[in-house]
Amino acid sequence: MSWRLAKCLIQLRDEINKTFPERDKASDGSVGDLHHLPRKSDHNPNANGVVTAIDVDRDLNDGHDGRELVSALVASRDPRIKYIIFERQISVTGIVTKWNPYHGPNAHNHHVHISVSADPALYDSAAPWALKFKQNGNAPQAPRTPLPSLYKRGSRGDGVRELQRVLMERGYIPKGKIDGVFGPKTEIAVRQFQSAHKLNPDGMAGTVTLKALGL
Ligand SMILES: [Zn+2]
């Protein structure tokens, strides 16, 4: 299938390359990036054959780090940004200043993932990003929310959804809908997983259980 990268991302990549000409591109990516499976990914071409996400290796060389890129993107408040994923954090869709824990299979410790708007007027806007990188290597960090380390009966949200997805993949929850609500069925599934992995079967997904699940 033929595809092309959204124009705003070509522009963004050019600007990053201009600022950091010697940067490492080993973890760069654009199309069909498998680390976002099994969810629907912006790395897959949309209906118009356009890929609306890129990965940028965090090693910007010369002591510069992807964190500076994230900070510059956050500071830009550019409406073209849909969300960013970096270091187990994901920004809220359309609100680049708000971040949540990211429980996807790839922590994004080696690259910065940038998804842009699904609106062609935005994703194909090649207007300069004019990112202001802090060149002192001491850039402020992206706003961080602590990673929830315990899910139990009554927990809800994206983290629970991710937990249910993994339990389903492993056959502890029957195939079906994932509701993001930690109810009795999720609790039973957690207990079964814990028993099968010689963990304390308390039905609560804490640090040890989440780690055993690869989360
Ligand atoms: Zn990515």
Short mmCIF file of C-alpha atoms and ligand atoms in Angstrom, two decimals:
data_model
loop_
_atom_site.label_atom_id
_atom_site.label_comp_id
_atom_site.label_asym_id
_atom_site.label_seq_id
_atom_site.Cartn_x
_atom_site.Cartn_y
_atom_site.Cartn_z
CA MET A 1 0.00 0.00 0.00
CA SER A 2 1.38 3.39 -0.90
CA TRP A 3 1.47 5.93 1.85
CA ARG A 4 2.97 9.27 2.70
CA LEU A 5 3.79 11.08 5.88
CA ALA A 6 1.56 14.00 6.93
CA LYS A 7 3.13 17.26 5.76
CA CYS A 8 3.25 18.77 9.23
CA LEU A 9 5.34 15.80 10.38
CA ILE A 10 7.75 16.12 7.46
CA GLN A 11 8.13 19.75 8.48
CA LEU A 12 8.61 18.79 12.13
CA ARG A 13 11.22 16.15 11.32
CA ASP A 14 13.10 18.61 9.09
CA GLU A 15 13.18 21.18 11.86
CA ILE A 16 14.40 18.63 14.42
CA ASN A 17 17.09 17.43 12.00
CA LYS A 18 18.18 20.99 11.36
CA THR A 19 18.48 21.72 15.08
CA PHE A 20 20.15 18.39 15.85
CA PRO A 21 21.99 17.40 12.65
CA GLU A 22 23.98 14.64 14.35
CA ARG A 23 21.08 13.09 16.18
CA ASP A 24 20.69 9.30 16.38
CA LYS A 25 17.88 8.03 14.16
CA ALA A 26 17.99 4.38 15.22
CA SER A 27 14.62 4.50 16.99
CA ASP A 28 12.97 6.76 14.40
CA GLY A 29 9.90 5.44 12.67
CA SER A 30 6.82 6.41 10.79
CA VAL A 31 4.76 3.74 9.05
CA GLY A 32 3.38 0.48 10.40
CA ASP A 33 5.28 0.65 13.63
CA LEU A 34 4.48 -2.64 15.35
CA HIS A 35 5.16 -1.49 18.88
CA HIS A 36 1.71 0.06 19.06
CA LEU A 37 -0.10 -3.19 18.39
CA PRO A 38 -2.73 -4.31 18.95
CA ARG A 39 -4.43 -0.98 19.19
CA LYS A 40 -5.33 1.12 16.21
CA SER A 41 -2.23 3.14 15.48
CA ASP A 42 -1.62 6.45 13.75
CA HIS A 43 1.43 4.76 12.25
CA ASN A 44 -0.96 2.98 9.93
CA PRO A 45 -2.00 5.03 6.90
CA ASN A 46 -5.46 6.61 7.26
CA ALA A 47 -8.20 6.38 4.61
CA ASN A 48 -6.26 8.86 2.48
CA GLY A 49 -3.02 6.88 2.74
CA VAL A 50 -1.51 9.37 5.15
CA VAL A 51 0.50 8.39 8.22
CA THR A 52 -0.16 10.83 11.06
CA ALA A 53 2.45 9.76 13.61
CA ILE A 54 6.22 9.64 13.88
CA ASP A 55 8.72 8.34 16.36
CA VAL A 56 11.83 10.37 17.07
CA ASP A 57 14.83 8.72 18.70
CA ARG A 58 15.40 10.32 22.08
CA ASP A 59 19.13 10.62 21.49
CA LEU A 60 19.44 14.08 19.99
CA ASN A 61 23.24 13.90 20.37
CA ASP A 62 25.62 16.24 22.12
CA GLY A 63 23.94 15.66 25.46
CA HIS A 64 20.54 16.66 24.13
CA ASP A 65 17.64 14.40 24.94
CA GLY A 66 14.11 13.66 23.73
CA ARG A 67 12.84 15.26 26.91
CA GLU A 68 13.84 18.60 25.41
CA LEU A 69 11.78 17.82 22.32
CA VAL A 70 8.78 16.93 24.49
CA SER A 71 9.20 20.15 26.50
CA ALA A 72 9.41 22.22 23.32
CA LEU A 73 6.30 20.55 21.88
CA VAL A 74 4.39 21.08 25.12
CA ALA A 75 5.46 24.73 25.24
CA SER A 76 4.37 25.22 21.63
CA ARG A 77 0.73 24.27 22.39
CA ASP A 78 0.58 23.58 18.65
CA PRO A 79 -2.98 22.58 17.70
CA ARG A 80 -1.62 20.04 15.22
CA ILE A 81 -0.49 17.78 18.07
CA LYS A 82 -3.00 15.05 18.91
CA TYR A 83 -0.89 13.42 21.60
CA ILE A 84 2.66 12.55 22.58
CA ILE A 85 3.89 9.35 24.24
CA PHE A 86 7.16 9.36 26.16
CA GLU A 87 8.54 7.51 29.16
CA ARG A 88 5.30 5.75 30.11
CA GLN A 89 3.34 8.96 29.85
CA ILE A 90 0.78 9.99 27.28
CA SER A 91 -0.63 13.45 26.80
CA VAL A 92 -4.39 13.84 26.74
CA THR A 93 -5.76 13.98 23.19
CA GLY A 94 -5.80 17.61 22.13
CA ILE A 95 -4.41 18.86 25.45
CA VAL A 96 -0.65 18.62 25.26
CA THR A 97 -0.16 20.07 28.73
CA LYS A 98 -2.06 17.27 30.47
CA TRP A 99 -0.46 13.86 30.86
CA ASN A 100 -1.58 10.43 32.01
CA PRO A 101 0.27 7.19 32.64
CA TYR A 102 0.73 5.09 29.53
CA HIS A 103 0.43 1.33 29.97
CA GLY A 104 1.04 0.23 26.42
CA PRO A 105 3.43 -2.64 25.77
CA ASN A 106 6.20 -0.26 24.74
CA ALA A 107 7.18 2.21 27.44
CA HIS A 108 8.57 4.69 24.88
CA ASN A 109 11.82 5.06 26.75
CA HIS A 110 13.86 5.16 23.54
CA HIS A 111 11.77 7.42 21.39
CA VAL A 112 9.23 10.19 21.45
CA HIS A 113 5.95 9.30 19.73
CA ILE A 114 4.06 12.19 18.19
CA SER A 115 0.55 11.76 16.76
CA VAL A 116 -1.07 14.65 14.93
CA SER A 117 -4.66 15.65 14.35
CA ALA A 118 -6.87 13.56 12.05
CA ASP A 119 -7.99 16.79 10.37
CA PRO A 120 -6.29 17.13 6.95
CA ALA A 121 -6.22 20.92 7.31
CA LEU A 122 -4.04 20.45 10.38
CA TYR A 123 -1.99 17.36 9.55
CA ASP A 124 -1.07 18.66 6.12
CA SER A 125 -0.25 22.14 7.35
CA ALA A 126 3.44 22.64 6.67
CA ALA A 127 3.59 25.83 8.74
CA PRO A 128 6.82 26.05 10.74
CA TRP A 129 6.68 24.55 14.21
CA ALA A 130 9.25 27.04 15.42
CA LEU A 131 10.02 24.92 18.46
CA LYS A 132 12.10 26.63 21.10
CA PHE A 133 14.58 24.10 22.38
CA LYS A 134 16.31 24.85 25.61
CA GLN A 135 19.89 24.42 24.57
CA ASN A 136 21.25 24.24 28.10
CA GLY A 137 20.46 20.55 28.40
CA ASN A 138 18.47 21.32 31.50
CA ALA A 139 15.02 21.61 30.01
CA PRO A 140 11.98 21.32 32.24
CA GLN A 141 10.40 17.90 32.23
CA ALA A 142 7.06 17.15 30.70
CA PRO A 143 4.34 17.44 33.31
CA ARG A 144 4.17 14.11 35.03
CA THR A 145 1.45 12.28 36.84
CA PRO A 146 2.53 9.46 39.09
CA LEU A 147 1.95 6.05 37.56
CA PRO A 148 -0.89 4.34 39.42
CA SER A 149 0.64 1.26 41.01
CA LEU A 150 -2.52 -0.41 42.26
CA TYR A 151 -5.78 -1.35 40.58
CA LYS A 152 -8.52 -2.99 42.62
CA ARG A 153 -12.28 -3.36 42.81
CA GLY A 154 -13.80 0.01 41.92
CA SER A 155 -10.78 1.32 39.97
CA ARG A 156 -11.60 2.65 36.54
CA GLY A 157 -10.07 4.36 33.56
CA ASP A 158 -7.49 3.78 30.86
CA GLY A 159 -5.14 1.90 33.17
CA VAL A 160 -7.88 -0.62 33.98
CA ARG A 161 -8.68 -0.88 30.29
CA GLU A 162 -5.04 -1.74 29.60
CA LEU A 163 -5.07 -4.29 32.44
CA GLN A 164 -8.22 -5.90 31.02
CA ARG A 165 -6.74 -5.96 27.54
CA VAL A 166 -3.66 -7.85 28.75
CA LEU A 167 -5.78 -10.26 30.85
CA MET A 168 -7.92 -10.89 27.78
CA GLU A 169 -4.86 -11.50 25.62
CA ARG A 170 -3.71 -14.08 28.13
CA GLY A 171 -7.11 -15.75 28.24
CA TYR A 172 -8.12 -14.72 31.78
CA ILE A 173 -11.01 -12.60 30.54
CA PRO A 174 -13.24 -13.94 27.78
CA LYS A 175 -13.02 -12.11 24.48
CA GLY A 176 -15.48 -9.29 24.42
CA LYS A 177 -15.75 -5.73 25.46
CA ILE A 178 -13.29 -3.93 27.63
CA ASP A 179 -15.06 -1.44 29.86
CA GLY A 180 -12.27 0.05 31.95
CA VAL A 181 -14.14 -0.74 35.17
CA PHE A 182 -12.50 -3.07 37.68
CA GLY A 183 -15.50 -5.17 38.72
CA PRO A 184 -15.97 -8.73 40.04
CA LYS A 185 -15.02 -10.39 36.74
CA THR A 186 -11.76 -8.47 36.51
CA GLU A 187 -11.04 -9.32 40.12
CA ILE A 188 -11.56 -13.04 39.47
CA ALA A 189 -9.31 -12.81 36.41
CA VAL A 190 -6.58 -11.12 38.45
CA ARG A 191 -6.86 -13.80 41.15
CA GLN A 192 -6.59 -16.56 38.56
CA PHE A 193 -3.57 -14.92 36.98
CA GLN A 194 -1.95 -14.48 40.39
CA SER A 195 -2.58 -18.12 41.38
CA ALA A 196 -1.18 -19.34 38.09
CA HIS A 197 1.95 -17.24 38.63
CA LYS A 198 2.48 -18.13 42.29
CA LEU A 199 1.64 -14.60 43.42
CA ASN A 200 -0.49 -13.74 46.42
CA PRO A 201 -4.02 -14.14 44.97
CA ASP A 202 -5.49 -11.04 46.58
CA GLY A 203 -7.37 -9.95 43.46
CA MET A 204 -5.63 -6.58 43.42
CA ALA A 205 -3.23 -5.63 40.65
CA GLY A 206 -0.32 -3.97 42.43
CA THR A 207 3.28 -3.42 41.40
CA VAL A 208 4.25 -7.12 41.47
CA THR A 209 1.20 -8.33 39.55
CA LEU A 210 1.39 -5.50 37.01
CA LYS A 211 5.04 -6.32 36.41
CA ALA A 212 4.23 -10.01 35.98
CA LEU A 213 1.65 -8.97 33.40
CA GLY A 214 4.28 -6.90 31.59
CA LEU A 215 2.62 -3.60 32.52
ZN ZN B 1 5.23 5.52 17.77
#
